[in-house]
Tab-separated table of C-alpha atoms in Angstrom:
chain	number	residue	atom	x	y	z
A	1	UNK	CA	3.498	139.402	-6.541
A	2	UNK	CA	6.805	141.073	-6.637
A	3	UNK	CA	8.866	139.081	-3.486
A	4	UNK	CA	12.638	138.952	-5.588
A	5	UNK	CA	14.326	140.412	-2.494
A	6	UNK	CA	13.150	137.825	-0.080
A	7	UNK	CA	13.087	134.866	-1.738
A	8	UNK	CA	15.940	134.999	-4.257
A	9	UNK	CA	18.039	134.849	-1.566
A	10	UNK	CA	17.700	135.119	2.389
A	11	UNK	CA	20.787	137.191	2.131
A	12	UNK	CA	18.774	140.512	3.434
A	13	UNK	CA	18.482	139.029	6.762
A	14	UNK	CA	22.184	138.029	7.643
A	15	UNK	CA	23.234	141.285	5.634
A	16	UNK	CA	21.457	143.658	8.520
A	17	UNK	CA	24.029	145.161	10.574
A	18	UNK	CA	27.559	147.203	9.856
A	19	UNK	CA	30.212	144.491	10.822
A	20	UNK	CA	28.748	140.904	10.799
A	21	UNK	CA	30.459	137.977	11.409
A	22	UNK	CA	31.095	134.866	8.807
A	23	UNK	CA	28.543	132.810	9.982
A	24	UNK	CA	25.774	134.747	10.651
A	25	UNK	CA	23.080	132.171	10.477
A	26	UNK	CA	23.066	128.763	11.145
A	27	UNK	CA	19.101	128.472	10.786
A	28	UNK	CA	17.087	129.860	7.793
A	29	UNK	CA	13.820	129.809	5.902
A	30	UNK	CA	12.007	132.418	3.566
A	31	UNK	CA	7.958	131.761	2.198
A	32	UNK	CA	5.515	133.862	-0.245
A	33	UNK	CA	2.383	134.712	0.881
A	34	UNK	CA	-0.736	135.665	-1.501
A	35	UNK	CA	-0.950	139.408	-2.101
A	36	UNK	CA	-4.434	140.759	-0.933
A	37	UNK	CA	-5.401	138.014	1.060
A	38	UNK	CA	-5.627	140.385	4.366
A	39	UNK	CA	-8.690	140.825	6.156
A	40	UNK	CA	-7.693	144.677	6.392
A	41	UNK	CA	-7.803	146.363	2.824
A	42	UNK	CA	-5.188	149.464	4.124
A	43	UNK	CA	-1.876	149.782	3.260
A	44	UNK	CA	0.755	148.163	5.078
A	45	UNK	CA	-1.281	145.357	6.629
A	46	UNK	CA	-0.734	142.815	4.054
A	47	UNK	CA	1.927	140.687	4.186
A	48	UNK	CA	3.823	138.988	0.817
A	49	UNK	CA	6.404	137.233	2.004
A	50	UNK	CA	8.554	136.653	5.392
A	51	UNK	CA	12.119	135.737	5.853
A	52	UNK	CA	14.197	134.309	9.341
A	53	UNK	CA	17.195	133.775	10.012
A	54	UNK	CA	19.077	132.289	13.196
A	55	UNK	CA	22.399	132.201	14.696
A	56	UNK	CA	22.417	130.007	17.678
A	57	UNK	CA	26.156	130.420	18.291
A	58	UNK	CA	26.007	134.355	19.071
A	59	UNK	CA	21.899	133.861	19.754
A	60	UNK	CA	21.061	136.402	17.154
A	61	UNK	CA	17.484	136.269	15.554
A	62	UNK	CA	17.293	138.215	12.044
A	63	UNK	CA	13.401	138.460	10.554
A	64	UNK	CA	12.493	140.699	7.189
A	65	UNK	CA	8.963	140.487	6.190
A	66	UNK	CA	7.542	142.476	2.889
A	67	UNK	CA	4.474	144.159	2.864
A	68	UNK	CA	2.536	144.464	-0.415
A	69	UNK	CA	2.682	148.454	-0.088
A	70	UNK	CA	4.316	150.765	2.195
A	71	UNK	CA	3.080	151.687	5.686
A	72	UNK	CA	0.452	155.088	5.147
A	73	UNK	CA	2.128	157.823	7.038
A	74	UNK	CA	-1.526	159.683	8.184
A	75	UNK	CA	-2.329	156.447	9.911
A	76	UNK	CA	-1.432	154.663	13.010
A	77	UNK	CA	0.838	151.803	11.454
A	78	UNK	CA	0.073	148.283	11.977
A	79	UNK	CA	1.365	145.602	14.513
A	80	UNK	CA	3.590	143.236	13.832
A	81	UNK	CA	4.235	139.630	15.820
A	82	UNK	CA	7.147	136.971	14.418
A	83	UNK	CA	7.981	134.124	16.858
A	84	UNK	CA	10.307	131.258	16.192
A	85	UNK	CA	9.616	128.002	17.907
A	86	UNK	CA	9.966	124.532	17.483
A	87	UNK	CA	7.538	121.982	15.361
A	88	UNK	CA	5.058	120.216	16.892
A	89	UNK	CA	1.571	118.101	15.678
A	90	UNK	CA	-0.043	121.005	15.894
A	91	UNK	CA	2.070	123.495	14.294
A	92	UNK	CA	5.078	125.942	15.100
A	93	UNK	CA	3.819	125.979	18.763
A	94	UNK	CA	6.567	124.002	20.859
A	95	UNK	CA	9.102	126.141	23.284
A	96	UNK	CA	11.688	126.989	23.711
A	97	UNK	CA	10.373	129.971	21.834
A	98	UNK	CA	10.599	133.495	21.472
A	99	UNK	CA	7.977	136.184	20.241
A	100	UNK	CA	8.846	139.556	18.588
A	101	UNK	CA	6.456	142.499	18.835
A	102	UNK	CA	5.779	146.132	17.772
A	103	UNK	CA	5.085	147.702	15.119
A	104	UNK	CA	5.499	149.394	11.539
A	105	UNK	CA	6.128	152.811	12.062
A	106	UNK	CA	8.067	152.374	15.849
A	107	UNK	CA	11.479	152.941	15.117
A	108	UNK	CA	13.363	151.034	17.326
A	109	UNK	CA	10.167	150.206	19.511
A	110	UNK	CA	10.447	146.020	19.305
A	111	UNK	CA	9.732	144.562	22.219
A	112	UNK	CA	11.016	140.276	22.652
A	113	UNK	CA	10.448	137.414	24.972
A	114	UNK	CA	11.563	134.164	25.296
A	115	UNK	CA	9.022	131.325	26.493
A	116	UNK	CA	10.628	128.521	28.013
A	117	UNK	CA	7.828	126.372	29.644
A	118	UNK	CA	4.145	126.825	29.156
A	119	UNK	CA	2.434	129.674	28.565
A	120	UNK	CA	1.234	130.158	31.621
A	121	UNK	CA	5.083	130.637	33.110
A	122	UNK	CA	6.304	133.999	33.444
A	123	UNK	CA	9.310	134.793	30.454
A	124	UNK	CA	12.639	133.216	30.563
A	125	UNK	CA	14.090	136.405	28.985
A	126	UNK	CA	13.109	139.258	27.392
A	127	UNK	CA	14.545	142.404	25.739
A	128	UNK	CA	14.578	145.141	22.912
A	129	UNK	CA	15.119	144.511	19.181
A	130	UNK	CA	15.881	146.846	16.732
A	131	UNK	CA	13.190	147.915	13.295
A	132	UNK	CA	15.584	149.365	10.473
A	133	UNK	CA	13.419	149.792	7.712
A	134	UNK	CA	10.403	152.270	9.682
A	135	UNK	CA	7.947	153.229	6.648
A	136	UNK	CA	9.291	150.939	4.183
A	137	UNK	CA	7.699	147.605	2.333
A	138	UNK	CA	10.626	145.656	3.615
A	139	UNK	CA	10.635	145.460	7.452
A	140	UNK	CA	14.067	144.303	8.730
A	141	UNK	CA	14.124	143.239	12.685
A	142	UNK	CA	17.239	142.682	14.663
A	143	UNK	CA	17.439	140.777	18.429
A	144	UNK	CA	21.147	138.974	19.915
A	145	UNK	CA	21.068	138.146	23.526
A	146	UNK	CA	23.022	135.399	25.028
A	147	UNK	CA	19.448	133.829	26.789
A	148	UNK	CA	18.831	132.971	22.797
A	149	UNK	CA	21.947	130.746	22.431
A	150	UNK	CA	21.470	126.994	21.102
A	151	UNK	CA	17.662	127.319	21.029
A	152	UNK	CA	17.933	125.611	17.294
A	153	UNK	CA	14.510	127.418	16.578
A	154	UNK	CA	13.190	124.979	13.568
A	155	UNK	CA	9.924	126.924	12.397
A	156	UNK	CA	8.782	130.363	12.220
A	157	UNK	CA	5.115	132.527	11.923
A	158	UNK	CA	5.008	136.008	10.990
A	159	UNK	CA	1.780	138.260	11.394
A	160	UNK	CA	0.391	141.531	11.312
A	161	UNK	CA	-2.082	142.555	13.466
A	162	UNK	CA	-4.102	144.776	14.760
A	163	UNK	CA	-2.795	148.269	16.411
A	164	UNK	CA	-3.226	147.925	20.005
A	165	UNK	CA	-5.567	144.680	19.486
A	166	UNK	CA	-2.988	142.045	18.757
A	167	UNK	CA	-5.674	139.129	18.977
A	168	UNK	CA	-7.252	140.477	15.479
A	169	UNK	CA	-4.546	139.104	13.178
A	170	UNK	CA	-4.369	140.529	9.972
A	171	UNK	CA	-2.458	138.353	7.697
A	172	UNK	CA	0.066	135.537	8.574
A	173	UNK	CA	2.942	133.678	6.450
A	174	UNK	CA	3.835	130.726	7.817
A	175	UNK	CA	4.704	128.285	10.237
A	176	UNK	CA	8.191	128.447	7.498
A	177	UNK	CA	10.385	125.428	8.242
A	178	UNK	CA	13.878	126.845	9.273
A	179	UNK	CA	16.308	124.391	7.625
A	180	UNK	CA	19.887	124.022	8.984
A	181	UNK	CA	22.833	125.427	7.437
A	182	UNK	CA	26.291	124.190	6.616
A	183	UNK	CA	28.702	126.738	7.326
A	184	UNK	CA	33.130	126.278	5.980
A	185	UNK	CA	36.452	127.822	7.273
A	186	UNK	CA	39.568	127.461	4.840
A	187	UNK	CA	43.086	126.664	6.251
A	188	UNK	CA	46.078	127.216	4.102
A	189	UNK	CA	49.566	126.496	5.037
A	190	UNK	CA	52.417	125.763	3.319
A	191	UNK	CA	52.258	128.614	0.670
A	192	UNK	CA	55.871	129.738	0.054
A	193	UNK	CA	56.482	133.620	-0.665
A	194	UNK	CA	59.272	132.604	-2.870
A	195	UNK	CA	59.873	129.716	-5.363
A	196	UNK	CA	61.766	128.869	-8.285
A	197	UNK	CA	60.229	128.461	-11.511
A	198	UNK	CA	59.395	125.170	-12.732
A	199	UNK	CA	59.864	123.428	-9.558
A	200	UNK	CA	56.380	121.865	-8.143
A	201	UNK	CA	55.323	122.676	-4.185
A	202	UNK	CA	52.949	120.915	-1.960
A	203	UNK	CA	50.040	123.150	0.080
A	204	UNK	CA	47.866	121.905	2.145
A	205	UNK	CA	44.062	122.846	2.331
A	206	UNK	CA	42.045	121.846	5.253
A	207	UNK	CA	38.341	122.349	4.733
A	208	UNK	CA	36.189	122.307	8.076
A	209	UNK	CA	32.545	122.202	8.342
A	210	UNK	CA	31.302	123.976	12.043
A	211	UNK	CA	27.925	124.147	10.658
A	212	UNK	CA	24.920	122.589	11.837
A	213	UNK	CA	24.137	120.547	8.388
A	214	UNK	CA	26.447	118.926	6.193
A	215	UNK	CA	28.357	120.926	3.539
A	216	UNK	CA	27.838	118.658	0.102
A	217	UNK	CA	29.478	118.632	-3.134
A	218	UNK	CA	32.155	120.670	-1.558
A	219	UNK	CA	35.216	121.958	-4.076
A	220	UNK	CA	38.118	124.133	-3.569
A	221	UNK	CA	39.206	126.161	-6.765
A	222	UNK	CA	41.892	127.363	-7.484
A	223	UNK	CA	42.202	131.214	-9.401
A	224	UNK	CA	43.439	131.275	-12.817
A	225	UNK	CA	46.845	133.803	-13.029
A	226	UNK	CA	49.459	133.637	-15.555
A	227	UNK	CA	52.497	131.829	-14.893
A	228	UNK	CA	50.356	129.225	-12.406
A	229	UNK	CA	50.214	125.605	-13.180
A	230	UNK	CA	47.543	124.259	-10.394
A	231	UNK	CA	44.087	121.885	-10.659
A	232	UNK	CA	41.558	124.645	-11.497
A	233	UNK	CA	39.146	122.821	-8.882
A	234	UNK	CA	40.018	119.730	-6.088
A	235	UNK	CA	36.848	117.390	-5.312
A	236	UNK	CA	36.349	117.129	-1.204
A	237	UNK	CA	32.910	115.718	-1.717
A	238	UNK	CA	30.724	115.872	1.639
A	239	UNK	CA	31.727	117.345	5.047
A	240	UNK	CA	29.993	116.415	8.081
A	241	UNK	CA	28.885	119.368	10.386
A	242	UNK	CA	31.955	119.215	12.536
A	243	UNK	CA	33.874	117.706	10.586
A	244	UNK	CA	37.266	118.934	8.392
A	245	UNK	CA	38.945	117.496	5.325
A	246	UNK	CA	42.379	117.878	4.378
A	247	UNK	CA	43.595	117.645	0.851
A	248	UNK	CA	47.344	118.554	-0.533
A	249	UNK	CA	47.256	120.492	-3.622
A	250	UNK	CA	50.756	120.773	-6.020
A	251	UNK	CA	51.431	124.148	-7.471
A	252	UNK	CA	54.063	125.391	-10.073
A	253	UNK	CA	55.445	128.592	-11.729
A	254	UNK	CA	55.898	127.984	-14.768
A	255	UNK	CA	58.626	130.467	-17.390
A	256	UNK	CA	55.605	132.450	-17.846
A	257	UNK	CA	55.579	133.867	-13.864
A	258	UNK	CA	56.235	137.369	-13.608
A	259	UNK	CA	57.439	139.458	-10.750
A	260	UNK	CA	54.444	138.226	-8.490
A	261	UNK	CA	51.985	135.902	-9.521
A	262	UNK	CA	48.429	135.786	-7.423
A	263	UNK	CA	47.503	132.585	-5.783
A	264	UNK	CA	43.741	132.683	-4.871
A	265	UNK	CA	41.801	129.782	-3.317
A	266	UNK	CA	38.638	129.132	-2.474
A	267	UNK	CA	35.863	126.787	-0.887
A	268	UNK	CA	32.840	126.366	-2.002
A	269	UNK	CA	29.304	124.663	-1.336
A	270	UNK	CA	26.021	125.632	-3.223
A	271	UNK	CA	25.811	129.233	-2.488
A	272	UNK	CA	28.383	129.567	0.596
A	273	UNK	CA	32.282	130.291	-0.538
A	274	UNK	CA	35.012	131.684	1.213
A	275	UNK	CA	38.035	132.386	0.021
A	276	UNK	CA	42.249	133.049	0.659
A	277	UNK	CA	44.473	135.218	-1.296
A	278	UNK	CA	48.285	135.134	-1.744
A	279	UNK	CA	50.977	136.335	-3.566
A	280	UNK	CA	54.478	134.317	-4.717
A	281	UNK	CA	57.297	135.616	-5.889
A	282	UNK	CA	58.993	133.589	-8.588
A	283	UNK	CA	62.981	132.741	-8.840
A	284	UNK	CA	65.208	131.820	-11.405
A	285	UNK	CA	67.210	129.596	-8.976
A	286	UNK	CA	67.306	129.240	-5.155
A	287	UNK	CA	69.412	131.285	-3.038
A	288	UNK	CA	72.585	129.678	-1.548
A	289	UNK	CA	72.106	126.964	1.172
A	290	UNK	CA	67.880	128.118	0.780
A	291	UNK	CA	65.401	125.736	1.086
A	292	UNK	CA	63.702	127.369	-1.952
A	293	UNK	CA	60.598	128.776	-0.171
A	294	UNK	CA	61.847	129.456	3.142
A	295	UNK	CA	58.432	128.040	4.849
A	296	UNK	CA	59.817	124.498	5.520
A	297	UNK	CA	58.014	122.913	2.861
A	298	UNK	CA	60.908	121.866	0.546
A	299	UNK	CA	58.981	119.511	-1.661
A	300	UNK	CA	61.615	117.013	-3.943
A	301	UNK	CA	64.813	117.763	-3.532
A	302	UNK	CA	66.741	119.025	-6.575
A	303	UNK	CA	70.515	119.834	-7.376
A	304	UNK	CA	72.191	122.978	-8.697
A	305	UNK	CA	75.785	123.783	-10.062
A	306	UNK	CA	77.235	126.071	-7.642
A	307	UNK	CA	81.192	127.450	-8.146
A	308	UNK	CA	83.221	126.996	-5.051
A	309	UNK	CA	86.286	129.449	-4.545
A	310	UNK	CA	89.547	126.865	-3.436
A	311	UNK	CA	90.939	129.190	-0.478
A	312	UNK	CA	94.367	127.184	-0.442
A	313	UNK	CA	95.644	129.152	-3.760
A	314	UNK	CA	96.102	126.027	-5.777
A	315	UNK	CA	93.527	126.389	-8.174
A	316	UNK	CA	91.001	128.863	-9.239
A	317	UNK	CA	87.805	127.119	-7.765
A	318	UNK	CA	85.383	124.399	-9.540
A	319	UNK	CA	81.768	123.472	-9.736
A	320	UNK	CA	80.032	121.301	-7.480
A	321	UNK	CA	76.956	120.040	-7.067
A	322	UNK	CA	74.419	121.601	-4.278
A	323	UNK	CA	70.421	122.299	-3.605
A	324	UNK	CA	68.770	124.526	-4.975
């Protein structure tokens, strides 16, 4: 069984789409199925594996399933029926819930609805949904509609069937437990533009968590450039879903800082990182009466010789003592 694309990483599912947003699930679960196990022997009927993925903020349901071998072109296709729902004794069976139907070789021909009550209600919602991958191994299904916001679908089945007799089911993966996902933003402030060398400034990180599990063994890292004395990595431990941590981190240019010197940080939990990229410019000494960053963060205060003309004519001027 040859499933790498699936279950390496669920990554084809929130990938589907030109412009997606950061968090573009907040629910997710991928399974392997047996290869040949279908009750139809044709290719394109039977299933080896079935990914989901969920984004109850912008109600967005992503779903790639892998057959063992392409659709057949000279035949009809098979159908295909996903449906995300909630656990329940008896299986993935409990609305809210919402059922996605076509089939292989419809382009664009996915037809949704969203059960609310029992079955015997009429829909709460229903709608179109988008097949990218017509003809291919990989089937890649797209639906967003506001009706499918905050469901927190927890399960998912994924079947073929049938063409035109969706009661014969073909193969099925599944019910796959959709697990929660922690999701992170990174704040940075305080990151000066300019700073003299060898004097040590204060940013400040805040790490926030608007997932919907909590983000563990969370670390923000710091890039290596030359000229940059900073922690390679700060420890922020666990962050509650809706929660945020704030940690300040002490940087320096050392002698060794060129014209600009790259400041890149980054968050990170398991697989999930985002990251923020600057650039400082070093100085040999502050400018007159400058606050040696110009972003309001002076850090310790530090004094600098400084000549000072003497207007009155009676001497040439002296040195005093000012910031830097």
């Amino acid at each position: 069984m040859s499933i790498p694309r699936l279950l390496v990483s669920v990554a084809v599912i929130v990938s589907v789409g030109a412009a997606a947003a950061p968090a573009m699930a907040n629910f997710s679960g991928a399974a392997p199925d047996p290869t040949g196990d279908a009750t139809d022997p044709r290719s394109g009927r039977d299933l080896e594996a079935a990914a989901f993925g969920y984004d109850r903020k912008t109600g967005t349901v992503r779903v790639a399933i892998q057959l063992a071998t392409r659709p057949d072109k000279t035949d009809d296709g098979v159908g295909v029926h996903v449906f995300l729902a909630h656990r329940s004794a008896t299986g993935c069976d409990k609305t809210p819930g919402v059922s996605v139907v076509g089939e292989t070789q419809a382009p664009g021909g996915m037809a949704w609805g969203l059960q609310t009550g029992p079955s015997s209600d009429p829909l709460a919602a229903v709608g179109s949904a988008d097949n990218f991958d017509t003809f291919d191994a990989v089937q890649r299904f797209e639906l967003r509609d506001p009706a499918l916001k905050n469901r927190a679908f927890d399960c998912a089945v994924a079947t073929t069937t049938e063409l035109g007799n969706p009661a014969n089911v073909l193969d099925t993966v599944g019910p796959i437990v959709l697990k929660a996902l922690p999701e992170l933003r990174l704040g940075v402030s305080g990151v000066p533009t300019s700073v003299v060398r060898d004097r040590t400034r204060r940013i400040t990180v805040k790490v926030t968590n608007p997932g919907d599990a909590p983000a563990t063994g969370v670390k923000v890292r710091i890039g290596r450039a030359a000229g940059l004395d900073a922690p390679a990595a700060t420890s922020l431990g666990t962050i509650a879903a809706g929660r945020t941590v704030t940690k300040r981190i002490s940087i320096r240019l050392t002698r060794r800082a060129r014209s600009t010197v790259p400041l890149k940080l980054s968050a990170a939990t398991g697989d999930l990182r985002i990251e923020r990229r600057y650039s400082i410019t070093p100085r040999s000494r502050a400018k007159r009466g400058g606050s040696g960053g110009g972003d309001g963060n002076r850090g310790p205060q530090q004094l600098c010789n400084q000549f000072s003309p003497d207007l009155s004519g009676q001497s040439g001027g002296s040195l005093i003592l000012v910031p830097c």
